[in-house]
Coordinates of C-alpha atoms in Angstrom, one line a residue:
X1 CA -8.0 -3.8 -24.4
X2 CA -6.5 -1.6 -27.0
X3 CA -2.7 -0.5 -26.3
X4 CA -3.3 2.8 -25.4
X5 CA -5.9 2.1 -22.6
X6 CA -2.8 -0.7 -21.5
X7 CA 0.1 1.8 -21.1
X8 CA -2.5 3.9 -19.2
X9 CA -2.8 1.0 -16.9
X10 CA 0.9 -0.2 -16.8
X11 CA 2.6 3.2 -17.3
X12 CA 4.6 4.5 -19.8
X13 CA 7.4 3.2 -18.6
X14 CA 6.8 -0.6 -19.0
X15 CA 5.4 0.6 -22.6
X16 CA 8.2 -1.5 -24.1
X17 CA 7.9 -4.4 -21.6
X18 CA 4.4 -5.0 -22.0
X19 CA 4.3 -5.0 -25.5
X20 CA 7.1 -7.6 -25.3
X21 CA 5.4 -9.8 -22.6
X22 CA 2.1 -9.7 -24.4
X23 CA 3.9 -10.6 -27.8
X24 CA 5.8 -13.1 -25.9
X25 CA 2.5 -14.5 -24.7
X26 CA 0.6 -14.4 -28.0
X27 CA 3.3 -16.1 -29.7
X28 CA 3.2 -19.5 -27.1
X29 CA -0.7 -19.5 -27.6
X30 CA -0.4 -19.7 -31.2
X31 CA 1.7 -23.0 -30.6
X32 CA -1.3 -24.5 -30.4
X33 CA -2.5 -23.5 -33.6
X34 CA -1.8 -25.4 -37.2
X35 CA 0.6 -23.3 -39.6
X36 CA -2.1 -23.0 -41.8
X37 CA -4.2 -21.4 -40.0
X38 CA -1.2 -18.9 -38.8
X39 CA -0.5 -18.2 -42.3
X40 CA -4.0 -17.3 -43.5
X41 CA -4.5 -15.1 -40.3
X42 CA -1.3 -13.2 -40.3
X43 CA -1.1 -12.6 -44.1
X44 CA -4.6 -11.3 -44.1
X45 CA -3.5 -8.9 -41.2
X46 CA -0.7 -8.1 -43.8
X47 CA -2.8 -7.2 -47.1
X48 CA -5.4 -4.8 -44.1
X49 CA -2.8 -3.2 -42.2
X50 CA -2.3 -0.4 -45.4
X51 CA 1.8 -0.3 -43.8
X52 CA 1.3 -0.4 -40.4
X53 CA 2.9 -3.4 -39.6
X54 CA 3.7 -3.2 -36.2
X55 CA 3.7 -5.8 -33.2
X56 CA 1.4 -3.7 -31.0
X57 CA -0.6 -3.2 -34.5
X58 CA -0.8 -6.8 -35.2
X59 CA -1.5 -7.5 -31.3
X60 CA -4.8 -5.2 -31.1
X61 CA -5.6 -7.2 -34.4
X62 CA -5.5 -10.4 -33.3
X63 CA -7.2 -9.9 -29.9
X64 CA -9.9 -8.3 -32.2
X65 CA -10.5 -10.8 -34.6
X66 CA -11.5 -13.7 -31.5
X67 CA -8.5 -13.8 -29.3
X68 CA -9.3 -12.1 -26.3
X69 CA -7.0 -10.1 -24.1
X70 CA -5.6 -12.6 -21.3
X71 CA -3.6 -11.3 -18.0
X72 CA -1.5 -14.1 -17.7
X73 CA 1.3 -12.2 -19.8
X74 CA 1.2 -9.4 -17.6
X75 CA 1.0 -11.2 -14.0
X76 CA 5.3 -11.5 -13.7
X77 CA 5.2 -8.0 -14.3
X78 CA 2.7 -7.4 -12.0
X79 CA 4.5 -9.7 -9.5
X80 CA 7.9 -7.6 -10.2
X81 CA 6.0 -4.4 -9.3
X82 CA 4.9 -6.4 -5.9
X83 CA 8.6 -7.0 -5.5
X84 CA 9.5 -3.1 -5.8
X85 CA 6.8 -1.6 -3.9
X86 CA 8.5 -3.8 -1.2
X87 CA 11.6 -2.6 -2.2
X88 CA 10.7 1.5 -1.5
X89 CA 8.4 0.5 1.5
X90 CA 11.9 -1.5 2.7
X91 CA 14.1 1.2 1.8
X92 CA 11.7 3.8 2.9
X93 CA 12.2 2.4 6.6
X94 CA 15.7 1.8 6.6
X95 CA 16.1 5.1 5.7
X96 CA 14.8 6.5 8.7
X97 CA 16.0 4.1 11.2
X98 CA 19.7 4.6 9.6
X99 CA 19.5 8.1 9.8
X100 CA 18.3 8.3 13.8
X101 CA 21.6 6.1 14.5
X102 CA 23.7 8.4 12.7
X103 CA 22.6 11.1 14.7
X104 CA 22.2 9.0 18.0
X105 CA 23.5 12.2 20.2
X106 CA 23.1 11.7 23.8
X107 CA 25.0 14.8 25.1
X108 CA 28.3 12.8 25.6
X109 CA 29.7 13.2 22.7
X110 CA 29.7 14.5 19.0
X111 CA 27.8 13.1 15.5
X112 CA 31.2 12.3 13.6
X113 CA 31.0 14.2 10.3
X114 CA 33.8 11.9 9.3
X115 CA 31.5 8.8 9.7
X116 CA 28.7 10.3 7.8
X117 CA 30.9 10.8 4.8
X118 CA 32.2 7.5 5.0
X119 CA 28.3 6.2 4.9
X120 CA 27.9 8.4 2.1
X121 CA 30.7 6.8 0.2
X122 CA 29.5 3.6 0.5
X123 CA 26.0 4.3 -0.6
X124 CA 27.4 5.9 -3.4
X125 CA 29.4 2.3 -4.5
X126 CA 26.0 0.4 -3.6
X127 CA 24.2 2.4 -6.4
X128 CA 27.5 2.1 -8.5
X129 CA 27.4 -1.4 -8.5
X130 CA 23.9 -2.1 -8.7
X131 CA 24.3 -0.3 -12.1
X132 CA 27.1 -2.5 -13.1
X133 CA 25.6 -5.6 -12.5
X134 CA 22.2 -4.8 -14.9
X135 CA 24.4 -3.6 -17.5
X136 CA 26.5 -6.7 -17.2
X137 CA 23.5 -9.3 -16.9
X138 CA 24.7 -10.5 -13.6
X139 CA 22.0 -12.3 -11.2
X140 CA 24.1 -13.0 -7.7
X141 CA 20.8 -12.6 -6.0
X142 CA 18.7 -14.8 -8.3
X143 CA 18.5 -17.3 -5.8
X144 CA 16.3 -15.6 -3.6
X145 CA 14.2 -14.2 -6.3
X146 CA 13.4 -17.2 -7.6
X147 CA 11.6 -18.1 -4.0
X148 CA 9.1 -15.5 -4.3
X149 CA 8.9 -15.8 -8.9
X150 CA 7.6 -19.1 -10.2
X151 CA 11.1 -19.8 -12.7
X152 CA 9.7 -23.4 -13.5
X153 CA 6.3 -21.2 -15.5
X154 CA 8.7 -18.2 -16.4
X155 CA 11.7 -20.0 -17.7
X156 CA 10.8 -19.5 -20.7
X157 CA 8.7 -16.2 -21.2
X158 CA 11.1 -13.4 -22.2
X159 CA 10.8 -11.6 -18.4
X160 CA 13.1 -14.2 -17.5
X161 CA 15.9 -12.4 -19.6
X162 CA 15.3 -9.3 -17.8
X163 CA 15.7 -9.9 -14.3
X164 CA 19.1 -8.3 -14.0
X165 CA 17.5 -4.9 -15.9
X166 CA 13.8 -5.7 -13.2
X167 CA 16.2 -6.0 -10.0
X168 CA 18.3 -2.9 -10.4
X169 CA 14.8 -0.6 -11.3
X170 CA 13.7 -2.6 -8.1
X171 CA 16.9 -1.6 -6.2
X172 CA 17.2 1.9 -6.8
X173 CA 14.1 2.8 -6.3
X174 CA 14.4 1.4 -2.8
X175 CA 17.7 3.0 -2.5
X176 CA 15.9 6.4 -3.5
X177 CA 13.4 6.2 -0.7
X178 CA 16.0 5.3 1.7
X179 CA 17.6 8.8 0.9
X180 CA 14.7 9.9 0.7
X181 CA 13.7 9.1 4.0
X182 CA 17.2 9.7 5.7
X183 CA 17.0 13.3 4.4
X184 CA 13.3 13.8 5.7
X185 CA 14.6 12.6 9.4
X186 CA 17.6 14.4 9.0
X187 CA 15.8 17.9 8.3
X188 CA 13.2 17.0 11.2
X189 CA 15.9 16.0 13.9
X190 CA 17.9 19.4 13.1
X191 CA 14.6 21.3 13.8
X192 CA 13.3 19.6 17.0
X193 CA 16.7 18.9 18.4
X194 CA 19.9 20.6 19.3
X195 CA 22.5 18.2 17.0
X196 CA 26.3 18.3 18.1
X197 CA 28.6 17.5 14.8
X198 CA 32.1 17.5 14.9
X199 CA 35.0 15.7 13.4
X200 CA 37.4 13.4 14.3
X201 CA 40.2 10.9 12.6
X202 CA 43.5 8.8 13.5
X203 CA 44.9 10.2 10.8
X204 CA 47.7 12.9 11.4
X205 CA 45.0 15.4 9.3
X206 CA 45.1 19.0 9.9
X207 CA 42.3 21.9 10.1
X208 CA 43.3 23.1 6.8
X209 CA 43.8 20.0 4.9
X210 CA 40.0 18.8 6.1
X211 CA 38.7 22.1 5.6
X212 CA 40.0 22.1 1.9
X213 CA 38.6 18.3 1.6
X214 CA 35.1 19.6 2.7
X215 CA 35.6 22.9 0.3
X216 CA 36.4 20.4 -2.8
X217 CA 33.5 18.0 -1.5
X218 CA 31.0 21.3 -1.1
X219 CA 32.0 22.7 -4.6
X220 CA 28.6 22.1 -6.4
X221 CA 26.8 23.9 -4.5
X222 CA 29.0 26.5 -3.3
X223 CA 27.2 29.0 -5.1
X224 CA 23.9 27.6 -4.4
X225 CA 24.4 28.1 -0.8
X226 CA 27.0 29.1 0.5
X227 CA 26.3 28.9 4.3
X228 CA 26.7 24.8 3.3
X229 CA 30.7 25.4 2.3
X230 CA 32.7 24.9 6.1
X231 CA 35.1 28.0 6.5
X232 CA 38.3 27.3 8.3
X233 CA 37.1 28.4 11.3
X234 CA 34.2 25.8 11.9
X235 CA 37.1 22.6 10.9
X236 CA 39.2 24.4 13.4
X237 CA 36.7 24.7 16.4
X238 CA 34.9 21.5 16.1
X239 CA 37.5 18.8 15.6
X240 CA 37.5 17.1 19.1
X241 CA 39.9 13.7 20.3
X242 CA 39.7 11.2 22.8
X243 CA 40.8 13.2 25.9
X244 CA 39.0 16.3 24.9
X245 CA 38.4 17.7 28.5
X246 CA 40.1 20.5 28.8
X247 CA 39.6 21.4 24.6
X248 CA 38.3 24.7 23.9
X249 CA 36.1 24.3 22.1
X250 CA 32.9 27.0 21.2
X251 CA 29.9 24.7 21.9
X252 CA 28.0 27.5 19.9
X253 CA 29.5 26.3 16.7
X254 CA 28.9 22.5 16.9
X255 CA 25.5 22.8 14.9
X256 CA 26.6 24.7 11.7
X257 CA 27.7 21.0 10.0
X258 CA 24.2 20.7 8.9
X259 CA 23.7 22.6 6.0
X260 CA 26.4 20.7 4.9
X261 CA 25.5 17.4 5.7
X262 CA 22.2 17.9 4.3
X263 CA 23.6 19.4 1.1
X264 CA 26.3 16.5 0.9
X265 CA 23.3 13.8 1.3
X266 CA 21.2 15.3 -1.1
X267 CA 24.2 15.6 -3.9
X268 CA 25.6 12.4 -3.0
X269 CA 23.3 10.1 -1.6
X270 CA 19.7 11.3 -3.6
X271 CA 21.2 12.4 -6.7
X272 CA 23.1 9.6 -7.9
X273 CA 20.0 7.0 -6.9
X274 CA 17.9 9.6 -9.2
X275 CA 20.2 9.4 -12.3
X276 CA 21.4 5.8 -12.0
X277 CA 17.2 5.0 -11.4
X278 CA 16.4 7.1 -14.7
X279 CA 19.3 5.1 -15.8
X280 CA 17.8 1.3 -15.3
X281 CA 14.8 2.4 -16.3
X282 CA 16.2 3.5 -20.0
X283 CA 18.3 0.2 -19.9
X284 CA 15.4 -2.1 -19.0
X285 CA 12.9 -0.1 -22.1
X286 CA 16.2 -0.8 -24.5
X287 CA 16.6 -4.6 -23.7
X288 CA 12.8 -5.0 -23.5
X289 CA 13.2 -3.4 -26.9
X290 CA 15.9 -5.2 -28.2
X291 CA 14.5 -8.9 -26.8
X292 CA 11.3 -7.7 -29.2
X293 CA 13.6 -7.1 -31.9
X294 CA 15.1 -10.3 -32.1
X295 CA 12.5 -13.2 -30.6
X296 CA 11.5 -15.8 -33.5
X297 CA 8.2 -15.7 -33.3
X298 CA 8.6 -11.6 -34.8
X299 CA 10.7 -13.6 -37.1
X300 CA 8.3 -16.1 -38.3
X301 CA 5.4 -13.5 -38.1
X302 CA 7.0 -11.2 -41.1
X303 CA 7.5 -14.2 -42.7
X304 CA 3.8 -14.9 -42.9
X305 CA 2.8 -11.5 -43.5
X306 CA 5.1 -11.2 -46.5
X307 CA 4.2 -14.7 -48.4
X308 CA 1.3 -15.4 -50.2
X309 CA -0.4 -18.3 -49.3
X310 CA -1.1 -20.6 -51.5
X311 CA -5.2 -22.1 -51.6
X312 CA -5.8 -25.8 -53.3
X313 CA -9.0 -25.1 -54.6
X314 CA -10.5 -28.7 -53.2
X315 CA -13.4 -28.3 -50.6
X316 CA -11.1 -30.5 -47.8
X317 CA -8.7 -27.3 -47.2
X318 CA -6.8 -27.0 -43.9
X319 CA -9.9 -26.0 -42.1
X320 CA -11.6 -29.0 -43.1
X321 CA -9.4 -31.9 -42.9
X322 CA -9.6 -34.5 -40.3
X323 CA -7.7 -33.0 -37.2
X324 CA -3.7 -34.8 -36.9
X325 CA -4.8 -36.8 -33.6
X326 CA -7.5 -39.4 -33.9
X327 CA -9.9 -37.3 -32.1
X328 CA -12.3 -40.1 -31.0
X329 CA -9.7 -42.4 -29.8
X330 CA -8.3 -39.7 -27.8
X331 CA -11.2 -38.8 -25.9
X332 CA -12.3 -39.7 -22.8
X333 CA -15.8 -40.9 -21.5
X334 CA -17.6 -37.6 -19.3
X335 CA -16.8 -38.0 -15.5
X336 CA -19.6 -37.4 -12.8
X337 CA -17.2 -34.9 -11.1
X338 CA -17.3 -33.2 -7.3
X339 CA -15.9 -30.0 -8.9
X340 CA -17.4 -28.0 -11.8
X341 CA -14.9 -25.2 -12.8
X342 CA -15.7 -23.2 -15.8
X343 CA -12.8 -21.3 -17.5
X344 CA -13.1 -17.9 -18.8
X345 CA -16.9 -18.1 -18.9
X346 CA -17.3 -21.0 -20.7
X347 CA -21.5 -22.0 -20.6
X348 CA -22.3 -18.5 -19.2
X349 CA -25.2 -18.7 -21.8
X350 CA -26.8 -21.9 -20.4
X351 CA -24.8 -24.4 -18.1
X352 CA -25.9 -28.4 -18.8
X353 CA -27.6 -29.8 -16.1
X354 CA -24.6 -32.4 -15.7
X355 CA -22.4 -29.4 -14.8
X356 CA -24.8 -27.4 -12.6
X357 CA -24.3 -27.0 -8.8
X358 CA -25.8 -28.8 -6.7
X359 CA -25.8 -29.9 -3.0
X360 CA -22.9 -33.0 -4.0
X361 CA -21.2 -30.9 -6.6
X362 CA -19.3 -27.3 -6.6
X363 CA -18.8 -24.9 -9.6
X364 CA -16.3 -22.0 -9.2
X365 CA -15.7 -19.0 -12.1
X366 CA -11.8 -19.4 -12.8
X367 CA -9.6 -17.9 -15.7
X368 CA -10.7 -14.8 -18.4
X369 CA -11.4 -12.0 -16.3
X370 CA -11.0 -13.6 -12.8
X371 CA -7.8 -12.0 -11.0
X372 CA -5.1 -14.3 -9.7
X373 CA -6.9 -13.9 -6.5
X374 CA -9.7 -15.3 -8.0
X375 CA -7.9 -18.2 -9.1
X376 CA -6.1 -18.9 -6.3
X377 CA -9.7 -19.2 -4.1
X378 CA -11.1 -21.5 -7.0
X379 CA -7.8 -23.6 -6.3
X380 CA -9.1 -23.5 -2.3
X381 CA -12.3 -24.2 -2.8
X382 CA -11.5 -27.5 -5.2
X383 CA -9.2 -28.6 -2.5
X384 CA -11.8 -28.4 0.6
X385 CA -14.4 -29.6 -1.6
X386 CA -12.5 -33.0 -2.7
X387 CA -10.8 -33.3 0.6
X388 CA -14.5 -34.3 2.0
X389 CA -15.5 -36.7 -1.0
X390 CA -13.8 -40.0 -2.1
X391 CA -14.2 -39.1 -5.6
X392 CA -11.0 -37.4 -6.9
X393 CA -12.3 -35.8 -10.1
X394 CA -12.5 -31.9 -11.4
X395 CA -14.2 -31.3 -14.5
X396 CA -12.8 -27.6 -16.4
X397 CA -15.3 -26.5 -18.8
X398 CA -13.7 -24.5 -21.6
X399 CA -15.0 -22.4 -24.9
X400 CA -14.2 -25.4 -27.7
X401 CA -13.9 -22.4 -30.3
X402 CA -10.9 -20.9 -28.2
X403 CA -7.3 -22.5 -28.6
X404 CA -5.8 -22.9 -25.5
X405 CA -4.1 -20.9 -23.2
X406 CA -0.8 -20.5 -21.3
X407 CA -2.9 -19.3 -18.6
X408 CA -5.0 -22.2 -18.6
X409 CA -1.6 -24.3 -18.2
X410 CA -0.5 -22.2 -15.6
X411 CA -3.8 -23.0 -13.5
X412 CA -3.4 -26.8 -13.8
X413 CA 0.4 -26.7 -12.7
X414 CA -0.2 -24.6 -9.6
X415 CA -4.0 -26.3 -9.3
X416 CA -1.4 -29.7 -9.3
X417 CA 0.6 -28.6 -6.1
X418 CA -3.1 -27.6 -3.6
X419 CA -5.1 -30.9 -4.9
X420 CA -4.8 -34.5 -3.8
X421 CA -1.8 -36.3 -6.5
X422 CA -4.2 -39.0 -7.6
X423 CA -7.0 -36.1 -9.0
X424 CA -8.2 -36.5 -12.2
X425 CA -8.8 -33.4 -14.4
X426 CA -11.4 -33.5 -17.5
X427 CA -11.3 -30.7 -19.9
X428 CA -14.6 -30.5 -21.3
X429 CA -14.5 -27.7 -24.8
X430 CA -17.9 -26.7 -25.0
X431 CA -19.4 -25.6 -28.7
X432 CA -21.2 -22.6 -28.9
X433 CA -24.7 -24.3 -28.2
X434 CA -23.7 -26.4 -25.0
X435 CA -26.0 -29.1 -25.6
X436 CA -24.6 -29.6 -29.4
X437 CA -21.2 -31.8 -29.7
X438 CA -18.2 -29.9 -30.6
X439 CA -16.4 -30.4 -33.9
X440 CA -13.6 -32.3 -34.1
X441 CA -11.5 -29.8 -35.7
X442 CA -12.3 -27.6 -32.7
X443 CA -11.4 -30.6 -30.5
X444 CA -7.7 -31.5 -32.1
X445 CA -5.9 -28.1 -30.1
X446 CA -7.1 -29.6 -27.1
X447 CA -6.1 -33.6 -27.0
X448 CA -2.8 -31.5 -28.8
X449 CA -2.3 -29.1 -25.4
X450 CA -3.5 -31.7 -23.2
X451 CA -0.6 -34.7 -24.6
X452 CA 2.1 -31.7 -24.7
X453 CA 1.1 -31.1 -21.0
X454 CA 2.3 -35.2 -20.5
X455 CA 0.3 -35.3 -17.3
X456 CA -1.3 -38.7 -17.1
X457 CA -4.6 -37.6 -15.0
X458 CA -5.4 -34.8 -18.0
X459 CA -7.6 -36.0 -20.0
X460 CA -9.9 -34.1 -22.8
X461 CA -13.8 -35.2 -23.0
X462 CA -16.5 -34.0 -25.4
X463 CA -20.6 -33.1 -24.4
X464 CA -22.7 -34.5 -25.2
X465 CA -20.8 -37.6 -26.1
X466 CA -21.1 -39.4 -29.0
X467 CA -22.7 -43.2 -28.9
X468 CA -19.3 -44.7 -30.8
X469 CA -17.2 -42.4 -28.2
X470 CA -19.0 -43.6 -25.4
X471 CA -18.9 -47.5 -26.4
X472 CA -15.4 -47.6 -27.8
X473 CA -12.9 -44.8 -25.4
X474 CA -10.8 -45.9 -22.9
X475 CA -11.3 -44.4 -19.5

């Protein structure tokens, strides 16, 4: 997926973000690759790129040259856009109901225009804040995010950073569809309903003085609309008290308030949720950009592009030397296992019969293009199908030519909390011709990811096994 057709997908304004969480991504795969290896790639991408050495550049490179796209970087992002949809759909709702109690008028009284300001006020010090805390890095809610996020898998992926930046996009743009939403109910109860507003305080406050606070309040759009600026006349007929009985007050006047409640809303309420949501969104772009700017693994990767490597001349040359883990030691004897999964595709071509479905065994599609959906279902059906037979054992077929991935490690950790503790997981890296062995230098990454992993029912297994690997491993 070139980045164009990505920011499409993602929008332009998670440009920044998603070239930082795919970088971020890219960079935790190539853990599991030797330096070597790293060098030779990246300076190679150096000598082609003719100066264009940028990380969305050297991204669409790498995923060309044999590491596919994977949409494991993206999934907290999509989960963070989960989290603000919520946020609008919340704030669209709240919006409304707010706005009907405001104007709860049963005939008895009058809609305090005092109260609505004071509401106003305090949505105005919501948004302020909100801002403040982003810009400060403060988390006070990050408790309850972390219920819905998974913080043990994103700990240490760069989104984890921007939570404070995420949360206050998040935020406002709930807060702008509650204005929204309060101004749409507003407008619609003025037409289909015969409002009363009036104004009221303990305060010894005269006509004149409230009339001039409304004047100062209404001074943007006093030329705008003019009919939305309170004369003296309206403050002085529509203030009412306690004991209002015998007040004499023109009950013709008691609806002109709202062109000036709906112009104060709209200036003070929508307005500032507008600018201070442009705002977040700038903020979260520049730390997305600045995160980019200063992670290690951009560090490392100019360092690669701009030295030479240096070639031995012997035939045994990174490529070709023995792997660092004693590969057949390491590997494990092929399980006859319940559950079949095969990862990103792995023996689309031709499946061994040892791996094929049949009525005793299940094989689900999990990983590469599957959704998290997908994934999730695989995780089901594993569970079901082990919960009915004694034999607590998952084989994962994988492409032995592919390092591995985050996403793969992120399957096993949440496949770890649905399956039965005692399960045994085999990953079996499959060569290009199934029924061929794979290489041991295509082997090494995995025993590597699967001992990093330091789970003791992970094991790595090669087919068709070899006759010393079968007599001499160690189940």
């Amino acid at each position: 997926m070139t980045g164009s057709r990505k920011e499409k997908e993602h929008g332009m304004s998670d440009k920044a973000l998603t070239l930082l969480l795919e970088f971020d991504d890219q960079v935790r795969r190539d853990h599991h690759q030797s330096p070597a290896f790293l060098h030779r790639r990246d300076r190679r991408y150096a000598l082609a790129a003719d100066g264009t050495l940028t990380p969305r550049h050297w991204l669409d490179y790498v995923q060309r040259i044999g590491s596919p796209h994977h949409t494991s970087a993206l999934r907290p992002l999509r989960r963070w856009h989960r989290i603000s949809l919520s946020f609008v759909v919340t704030g669209a709702l709240f919006g409304i109901v707010t706005m009907l109690g405001l104007l709860y008028y049963d005939g008895s009284g009058r809609i305090n225009i005092t109260v609505l300001l004071a509401f106003m006020l305090l949505q105005l010090v919501l948004a302020v804040a909100t801002s403040l805390q982003a810009l400060a890095g403060w988390r006070p809610w990050g408790w309850l995010i972390e219920r819905y996020l998974h913080p043990g898998q994103e700990a240490a992926m760069a989104i984890n950073r921007l939570q404070p930046q995420l949360m206050a996009r998040a935020a406002h743009g709930g807060g702008l569809a509650f204005a929204l939403a309060g101004l749409l109910t507003l407008v619609t109860l003025v037409v289909v309903r015969d409002l009363a507003f009036g104004w009221s305080t303990t305060l010894s406050t005269g006509a004149a003085s409230y009339q001039q606070l409304m004047a100062t309040l209404a001074w943007p759009w006093q030329g705008l609309w003019p009919a939305a600026v309170p004369d003296l006349d309206l403050v002085s007929q529509t203030r009412f008290f306690r004991i209002s009985e015998g007040s004499p007050v023109t009950a013709a006047r008691w609806g002109d308030w709202w062109p000036f409640v709906t112009m104060a809303w709209g200036c003070y309420v929508i307005l500032p949720r507008l600018l201070l949501l442009l705002l977040s969104i700038w903020h979260l772009r520049r730390r997305a950009g600045q995160l980019l700017a200063a992670h290690p693994g951009l560090l490392a990767l100019r360092y690669r592009m701009e030295t030479p490597t240096v070639e031995s001349g012997h035939q045994n040359t990174d490529v070709n030397r023995p792997p660092e883990l004693a590969v057949q030691t390491g590997l494990h004897p092929l399980p006859d296992s319940p559950v079949v999964i095969r990862w990103a595709g792995a023996g689309n071509g031709s499946l061994p019969p040892l791996f094929q479905g049949t009525d005793r065994r299940l094989v689900v599609d999990a990983g590469g293009a599957a959704s998290l959906d997908q994934d999730q279902q695989a995780i089901g059906q594993a569970r079901e199908h082990l919960h009915a037979d004694s034999r607590h054992s998952i084989t994962i077929l994988t492409r032995a030519w592919e390092p591995p991935t985050a996403e793969l490690e992120d399957f096993i950790g949440d496949a770890r909390n649905h399956w039965p503790a005692n399960t045994r997981i085999t990953l079996v890296p499959l060569a290009t011709d199934p029924e061929q062995p794979a290489p041991d230098r295509q082997l090494a990454p995995w025993l590597r990811f699967s001992e990093r992993l330091s789970d003791k029912r992970l094991h790595v297994s090669r087919y068709p096994e070899s006759p010393h690997q079968t007599a001499g491993a160690q189940p």
